[in-house]
Tab-separated table of N, CA and C in Angstrom:
chain	number	residue	atom	x	y	z
A	343	MET	N	128.861	-9.514	-140.409
A	343	MET	CA	128.103	-9.526	-139.176
A	343	MET	C	127.513	-10.916	-138.971
A	344	ASP	N	127.589	-11.397	-137.753
A	344	ASP	CA	127.062	-12.710	-137.420
A	344	ASP	C	125.562	-12.589	-137.164
A	345	THR	N	124.755	-13.062	-138.107
A	345	THR	CA	123.305	-12.912	-137.966
A	345	THR	C	122.743	-13.808	-136.876
A	346	HIS	N	123.459	-14.873	-136.520
A	346	HIS	CA	122.993	-15.731	-135.430
A	346	HIS	C	123.023	-14.969	-134.111
A	347	MET	N	124.031	-14.169	-133.919
A	347	MET	CA	124.187	-13.442	-132.667
A	347	MET	C	123.377	-12.148	-132.640
A	348	HIS	N	123.240	-11.478	-133.751
A	348	HIS	CA	122.628	-10.153	-133.750
A	348	HIS	C	121.352	-10.054	-134.577
A	349	GLY	N	120.917	-11.115	-135.183
A	349	GLY	CA	119.720	-11.051	-136.011
A	349	GLY	C	120.032	-10.438	-137.363
A	350	THR	N	119.011	-10.276	-138.146
A	350	THR	CA	119.178	-9.730	-139.487
A	350	THR	C	118.621	-8.307	-139.531
A	351	PRO	N	119.073	-7.526	-140.497
A	351	PRO	CA	118.494	-6.182	-140.645
A	351	PRO	C	116.984	-6.224	-140.885
A	352	LYS	N	116.507	-7.227	-141.612
A	352	LYS	CA	115.068	-7.354	-141.868
A	352	LYS	C	114.318	-7.580	-140.550
A	353	ARG	N	114.850	-8.447	-139.689
A	353	ARG	CA	114.218	-8.702	-138.379
A	353	ARG	C	114.222	-7.430	-137.539
A	354	ALA	N	115.338	-6.734	-137.534
A	354	ALA	CA	115.434	-5.494	-136.753
A	354	ALA	C	114.430	-4.463	-137.251
A	355	THR	N	114.271	-4.376	-138.563
A	355	THR	CA	113.313	-3.428	-139.130
A	355	THR	C	111.894	-3.780	-138.710
A	356	TRP	N	111.526	-5.058	-138.789
A	356	TRP	CA	110.181	-5.470	-138.389
A	356	TRP	C	109.953	-5.249	-136.903
A	357	LEU	N	110.949	-5.530	-136.102
A	357	LEU	CA	110.814	-5.282	-134.663
A	357	LEU	C	110.662	-3.790	-134.387
A	358	TRP	N	111.448	-2.984	-135.073
A	358	TRP	CA	111.366	-1.538	-134.903
A	358	TRP	C	109.980	-1.028	-135.289
A	359	LEU	N	109.456	-1.503	-136.417
A	359	LEU	CA	108.120	-1.098	-136.845
A	359	LEU	C	107.047	-1.559	-135.852
A	360	SER	N	107.222	-2.765	-135.304
A	360	SER	CA	106.251	-3.242	-134.319
A	360	SER	C	106.341	-2.443	-133.026
A	361	LEU	N	107.534	-1.986	-132.658
A	361	LEU	CA	107.680	-1.124	-131.480
A	361	LEU	C	106.975	0.218	-131.711
A	362	ILE	N	107.107	0.755	-132.906
A	362	ILE	CA	106.408	2.005	-133.234
A	362	ILE	C	104.897	1.778	-133.180
A	363	GLY	N	104.436	0.677	-133.747
A	363	GLY	CA	103.016	0.360	-133.706
A	363	GLY	C	102.499	0.204	-132.282
A	364	ALA	N	103.264	-0.471	-131.438
A	364	ALA	CA	102.863	-0.650	-130.044
A	364	ALA	C	102.846	0.685	-129.310
A	365	THR	N	103.799	1.540	-129.613
A	365	THR	CA	103.826	2.867	-128.997
A	365	THR	C	102.601	3.674	-129.407
A	366	LEU	N	102.260	3.659	-130.694
A	366	LEU	CA	101.077	4.374	-131.162
A	366	LEU	C	99.796	3.803	-130.552
A	367	LEU	N	99.749	2.475	-130.404
A	367	LEU	CA	98.592	1.839	-129.790
A	367	LEU	C	98.416	2.287	-128.337
A	368	THR	N	99.493	2.258	-127.567
A	368	THR	CA	99.386	2.658	-126.162
A	368	THR	C	99.094	4.154	-126.046
A	369	TRP	N	99.685	4.954	-126.921
A	369	TRP	CA	99.398	6.395	-126.923
A	369	TRP	C	97.917	6.623	-127.226
A	370	GLY	N	97.403	5.918	-128.229
A	370	GLY	CA	96.001	6.043	-128.582
A	370	GLY	C	95.083	5.619	-127.447
A	371	MET	N	95.442	4.560	-126.767
A	371	MET	CA	94.635	4.113	-125.626
A	371	MET	C	94.628	5.186	-124.537
A	372	GLY	N	95.756	5.810	-124.319
A	372	GLY	CA	95.848	6.835	-123.279
A	372	GLY	C	95.102	8.104	-123.629
A	373	THR	N	95.180	8.521	-124.874
A	373	THR	CA	94.537	9.776	-125.268
A	373	THR	C	93.029	9.623	-125.472
A	374	HIS	N	92.569	8.398	-125.671
A	374	HIS	CA	91.138	8.184	-125.864
A	374	HIS	C	90.460	7.655	-124.608
A	375	GLY	N	91.139	7.778	-123.493
A	375	GLY	CA	90.524	7.485	-122.204
A	375	GLY	C	90.284	6.022	-121.894
A	376	ALA	N	91.122	5.120	-122.414
A	376	ALA	CA	90.972	3.715	-122.058
A	376	ALA	C	91.224	3.570	-120.563
A	377	ALA	N	90.291	2.951	-119.878
A	377	ALA	CA	90.407	2.819	-118.434
A	377	ALA	C	89.931	1.436	-118.021
A	378	GLY	N	90.169	1.115	-116.806
A	378	GLY	CA	89.723	-0.164	-116.280
A	378	GLY	C	90.857	-1.155	-116.177
A	379	THR	N	90.567	-2.237	-115.544
A	379	THR	CA	91.572	-3.259	-115.269
A	379	THR	C	92.164	-3.841	-116.542
A	380	TRP	N	91.307	-4.118	-117.523
A	380	TRP	CA	91.814	-4.729	-118.761
A	380	TRP	C	92.682	-3.764	-119.555
A	381	ALA	N	92.336	-2.511	-119.564
A	381	ALA	CA	93.150	-1.516	-120.280
A	381	ALA	C	94.516	-1.381	-119.613
A	382	ILE	N	94.525	-1.324	-118.292
A	382	ILE	CA	95.801	-1.214	-117.570
A	382	ILE	C	96.645	-2.460	-117.806
A	383	ALA	N	96.016	-3.634	-117.766
A	383	ALA	CA	96.744	-4.883	-118.009
A	383	ALA	C	97.318	-4.913	-119.427
A	384	ALA	N	96.533	-4.446	-120.398
A	384	ALA	CA	97.010	-4.408	-121.789
A	384	ALA	C	98.183	-3.448	-121.939
A	385	LEU	N	98.068	-2.274	-121.343
A	385	LEU	CA	99.170	-1.301	-121.402
A	385	LEU	C	100.434	-1.864	-120.753
A	386	ALA	N	100.273	-2.519	-119.623
A	386	ALA	CA	101.428	-3.105	-118.926
A	386	ALA	C	102.067	-4.214	-119.753
A	387	ALA	N	101.238	-5.079	-120.333
A	387	ALA	CA	101.765	-6.185	-121.134
A	387	ALA	C	102.501	-5.675	-122.374
A	388	ILE	N	101.924	-4.674	-123.037
A	388	ILE	CA	102.566	-4.115	-124.237
A	388	ILE	C	103.901	-3.475	-123.874
A	389	SER	N	103.916	-2.710	-122.804
A	389	SER	CA	105.170	-2.042	-122.437
A	389	SER	C	106.214	-3.047	-121.948
A	390	PHE	N	105.780	-4.122	-121.294
A	390	PHE	CA	106.728	-5.161	-120.887
A	390	PHE	C	107.322	-5.843	-122.119
A	391	TRP	N	106.478	-6.123	-123.111
A	391	TRP	CA	106.968	-6.724	-124.349
A	391	TRP	C	107.967	-5.795	-125.041
A	392	LYS	N	107.643	-4.499	-125.072
A	392	LYS	CA	108.552	-3.536	-125.695
A	392	LYS	C	109.901	-3.535	-124.988
A	393	GLY	N	109.884	-3.562	-123.670
A	393	GLY	CA	111.137	-3.596	-122.913
A	393	GLY	C	111.948	-4.844	-123.211
A	394	ALA	N	111.262	-5.986	-123.300
A	394	ALA	CA	111.962	-7.242	-123.593
A	394	ALA	C	112.585	-7.216	-124.984
A	395	VAL	N	111.866	-6.665	-125.965
A	395	VAL	CA	112.411	-6.570	-127.330
A	395	VAL	C	113.647	-5.679	-127.334
A	396	ILE	N	113.572	-4.560	-126.653
A	396	ILE	CA	114.718	-3.649	-126.621
A	396	ILE	C	115.908	-4.315	-125.951
A	397	ILE	N	115.677	-4.967	-124.817
A	397	ILE	CA	116.771	-5.616	-124.095
A	397	ILE	C	117.364	-6.755	-124.904
A	398	LEU	N	116.513	-7.641	-125.381
A	398	LEU	CA	117.023	-8.857	-126.024
A	398	LEU	C	117.519	-8.632	-127.448
A	399	ASP	N	116.839	-7.779	-128.203
A	399	ASP	CA	117.209	-7.626	-129.608
A	399	ASP	C	118.062	-6.394	-129.882
A	400	PHE	N	117.645	-5.234	-129.395
A	400	PHE	CA	118.381	-4.024	-129.732
A	400	PHE	C	119.611	-3.822	-128.846
A	401	MET	N	119.619	-4.430	-127.668
A	401	MET	CA	120.836	-4.418	-126.854
A	401	MET	C	121.661	-5.677	-127.126
A	402	ALA	N	121.181	-6.525	-128.041
A	402	ALA	CA	121.867	-7.743	-128.490
A	402	ALA	C	122.187	-8.692	-127.343
A	403	LEU	N	121.229	-8.875	-126.439
A	403	LEU	CA	121.445	-9.784	-125.323
A	403	LEU	C	120.713	-11.110	-125.478
A	404	ARG	N	120.036	-11.302	-126.598
A	404	ARG	CA	119.284	-12.550	-126.791
A	404	ARG	C	120.192	-13.775	-126.696
A	405	HIS	N	121.400	-13.672	-127.192
A	405	HIS	CA	122.326	-14.804	-127.157
A	405	HIS	C	123.503	-14.548	-126.222
A	406	ALA	N	123.351	-13.572	-125.356
A	406	ALA	CA	124.400	-13.264	-124.376
A	406	ALA	C	124.373	-14.308	-123.265
A	407	PRO	N	125.411	-14.330	-122.444
A	407	PRO	CA	125.400	-15.251	-121.311
A	407	PRO	C	124.181	-15.013	-120.411
A	408	LEU	N	123.722	-16.078	-119.798
A	408	LEU	CA	122.516	-16.036	-118.976
A	408	LEU	C	122.586	-14.956	-117.902
A	409	LEU	N	123.733	-14.745	-117.330
A	409	LEU	CA	123.866	-13.746	-116.267
A	409	LEU	C	123.456	-12.360	-116.757
A	410	TRP	N	123.911	-11.958	-117.945
A	410	TRP	CA	123.571	-10.638	-118.476
A	410	TRP	C	122.085	-10.512	-118.764
A	411	ARG	N	121.508	-11.573	-119.321
A	411	ARG	CA	120.063	-11.540	-119.579
A	411	ARG	C	119.288	-11.492	-118.277
A	412	ALA	N	119.728	-12.259	-117.291
A	412	ALA	CA	119.036	-12.278	-115.998
A	412	ALA	C	119.115	-10.920	-115.313
A	413	ILE	N	120.261	-10.263	-115.392
A	413	ILE	CA	120.409	-8.948	-114.758
A	413	ILE	C	119.488	-7.933	-115.423
A	414	THR	N	119.508	-7.865	-116.742
A	414	THR	CA	118.713	-6.840	-117.427
A	414	THR	C	117.215	-7.131	-117.368
A	415	MET	N	116.835	-8.372	-117.607
A	415	MET	CA	115.413	-8.710	-117.527
A	415	MET	C	114.940	-8.650	-116.078
A	416	GLY	N	115.781	-9.049	-115.159
A	416	GLY	CA	115.432	-8.971	-113.738
A	416	GLY	C	115.210	-7.537	-113.300
A	417	TRP	N	116.030	-6.621	-113.801
A	417	TRP	CA	115.848	-5.206	-113.479
A	417	TRP	C	114.495	-4.715	-113.994
A	418	MET	N	114.158	-5.093	-115.223
A	418	MET	CA	112.880	-4.672	-115.772
A	418	MET	C	111.723	-5.265	-114.952
A	419	ILE	N	111.836	-6.507	-114.569
A	419	ILE	CA	110.793	-7.133	-113.754
A	419	ILE	C	110.676	-6.437	-112.405
A	420	LEU	N	111.805	-6.085	-111.804
A	420	LEU	CA	111.789	-5.377	-110.525
A	420	LEU	C	111.099	-4.018	-110.659
A	421	VAL	N	111.428	-3.274	-111.694
A	421	VAL	CA	110.795	-1.971	-111.914
A	421	VAL	C	109.293	-2.147	-112.102
A	422	TRP	N	108.885	-3.143	-112.894
A	422	TRP	CA	107.454	-3.372	-113.101
A	422	TRP	C	106.760	-3.820	-111.825
A	423	ALA	N	107.451	-4.583	-110.996
A	423	ALA	CA	106.861	-4.999	-109.723
A	423	ALA	C	106.606	-3.786	-108.829
A	424	VAL	N	107.545	-2.857	-108.794
A	424	VAL	CA	107.368	-1.644	-107.995
A	424	VAL	C	106.215	-0.803	-108.542
A	425	ILE	N	106.129	-0.677	-109.857
A	425	ILE	CA	105.023	0.064	-110.466
A	425	ILE	C	103.693	-0.611	-110.139
A	426	ALA	N	103.628	-1.924	-110.249
A	426	ALA	CA	102.384	-2.658	-109.959
A	426	ALA	C	101.984	-2.507	-108.494
A	427	ILE	N	102.959	-2.589	-107.602
A	427	ILE	CA	102.666	-2.415	-106.175
A	427	ILE	C	102.134	-1.016	-105.910
A	428	ALA	N	102.774	-0.011	-106.492
A	428	ALA	CA	102.308	1.372	-106.296
A	428	ALA	C	100.913	1.558	-106.859
A	429	TYR	N	100.652	0.974	-108.023
A	429	TYR	CA	99.331	1.090	-108.640
A	429	TYR	C	98.264	0.420	-107.762
A	430	LEU	N	98.543	-0.809	-107.332
A	430	LEU	CA	97.578	-1.524	-106.498
A	430	LEU	C	97.374	-0.853	-105.156
A	431	LYS	N	98.445	-0.325	-104.599
A	431	LYS	CA	98.333	0.401	-103.331
A	431	LYS	C	97.485	1.661	-103.521
A	432	GLY	N	97.633	2.332	-104.641
A	432	GLY	CA	96.845	3.522	-104.942
A	432	GLY	C	95.369	3.204	-105.126
A	433	LEU	N	95.058	2.007	-105.607
A	433	LEU	CA	93.664	1.613	-105.773
A	433	LEU	C	92.967	1.455	-104.420
A	434	GLY	N	93.737	1.065	-103.413
A	434	GLY	CA	93.165	0.804	-102.097
A	434	GLY	C	92.842	2.056	-101.308
A	435	GLN	N	93.307	3.205	-101.763
A	435	GLN	CA	93.078	4.443	-100.996
A	435	GLN	C	91.800	5.109	-101.348
C-alpha cells in the first residue's frame, strides 16, 4: 500500500479515535443543553472538521486531483451554507 497516497494505519486509527471523541463531545454538548452562539459555532466547526477528515482521509481524496477535492469539499460547504442560512433565518422569526 502506498502510504503517501492513503496514509498509514496508525494515522487512520488516530483520526478514527479523534472522530469518535468529537462525536462524543458534540453528543455531550447536545444532551447537557449547551446553547448560545458559541455552542452552535463550536458544534458547526467540529462537524465541519469531521466531514473534512472523512472526505480527505477516509475517502482517500487528500492526494486526489483538485477537481475531486473541490467537488466533495464544495458539496459539504454548500450543505453547511444552507444549514447556516436556515439557522440564521430561524433566529429572525
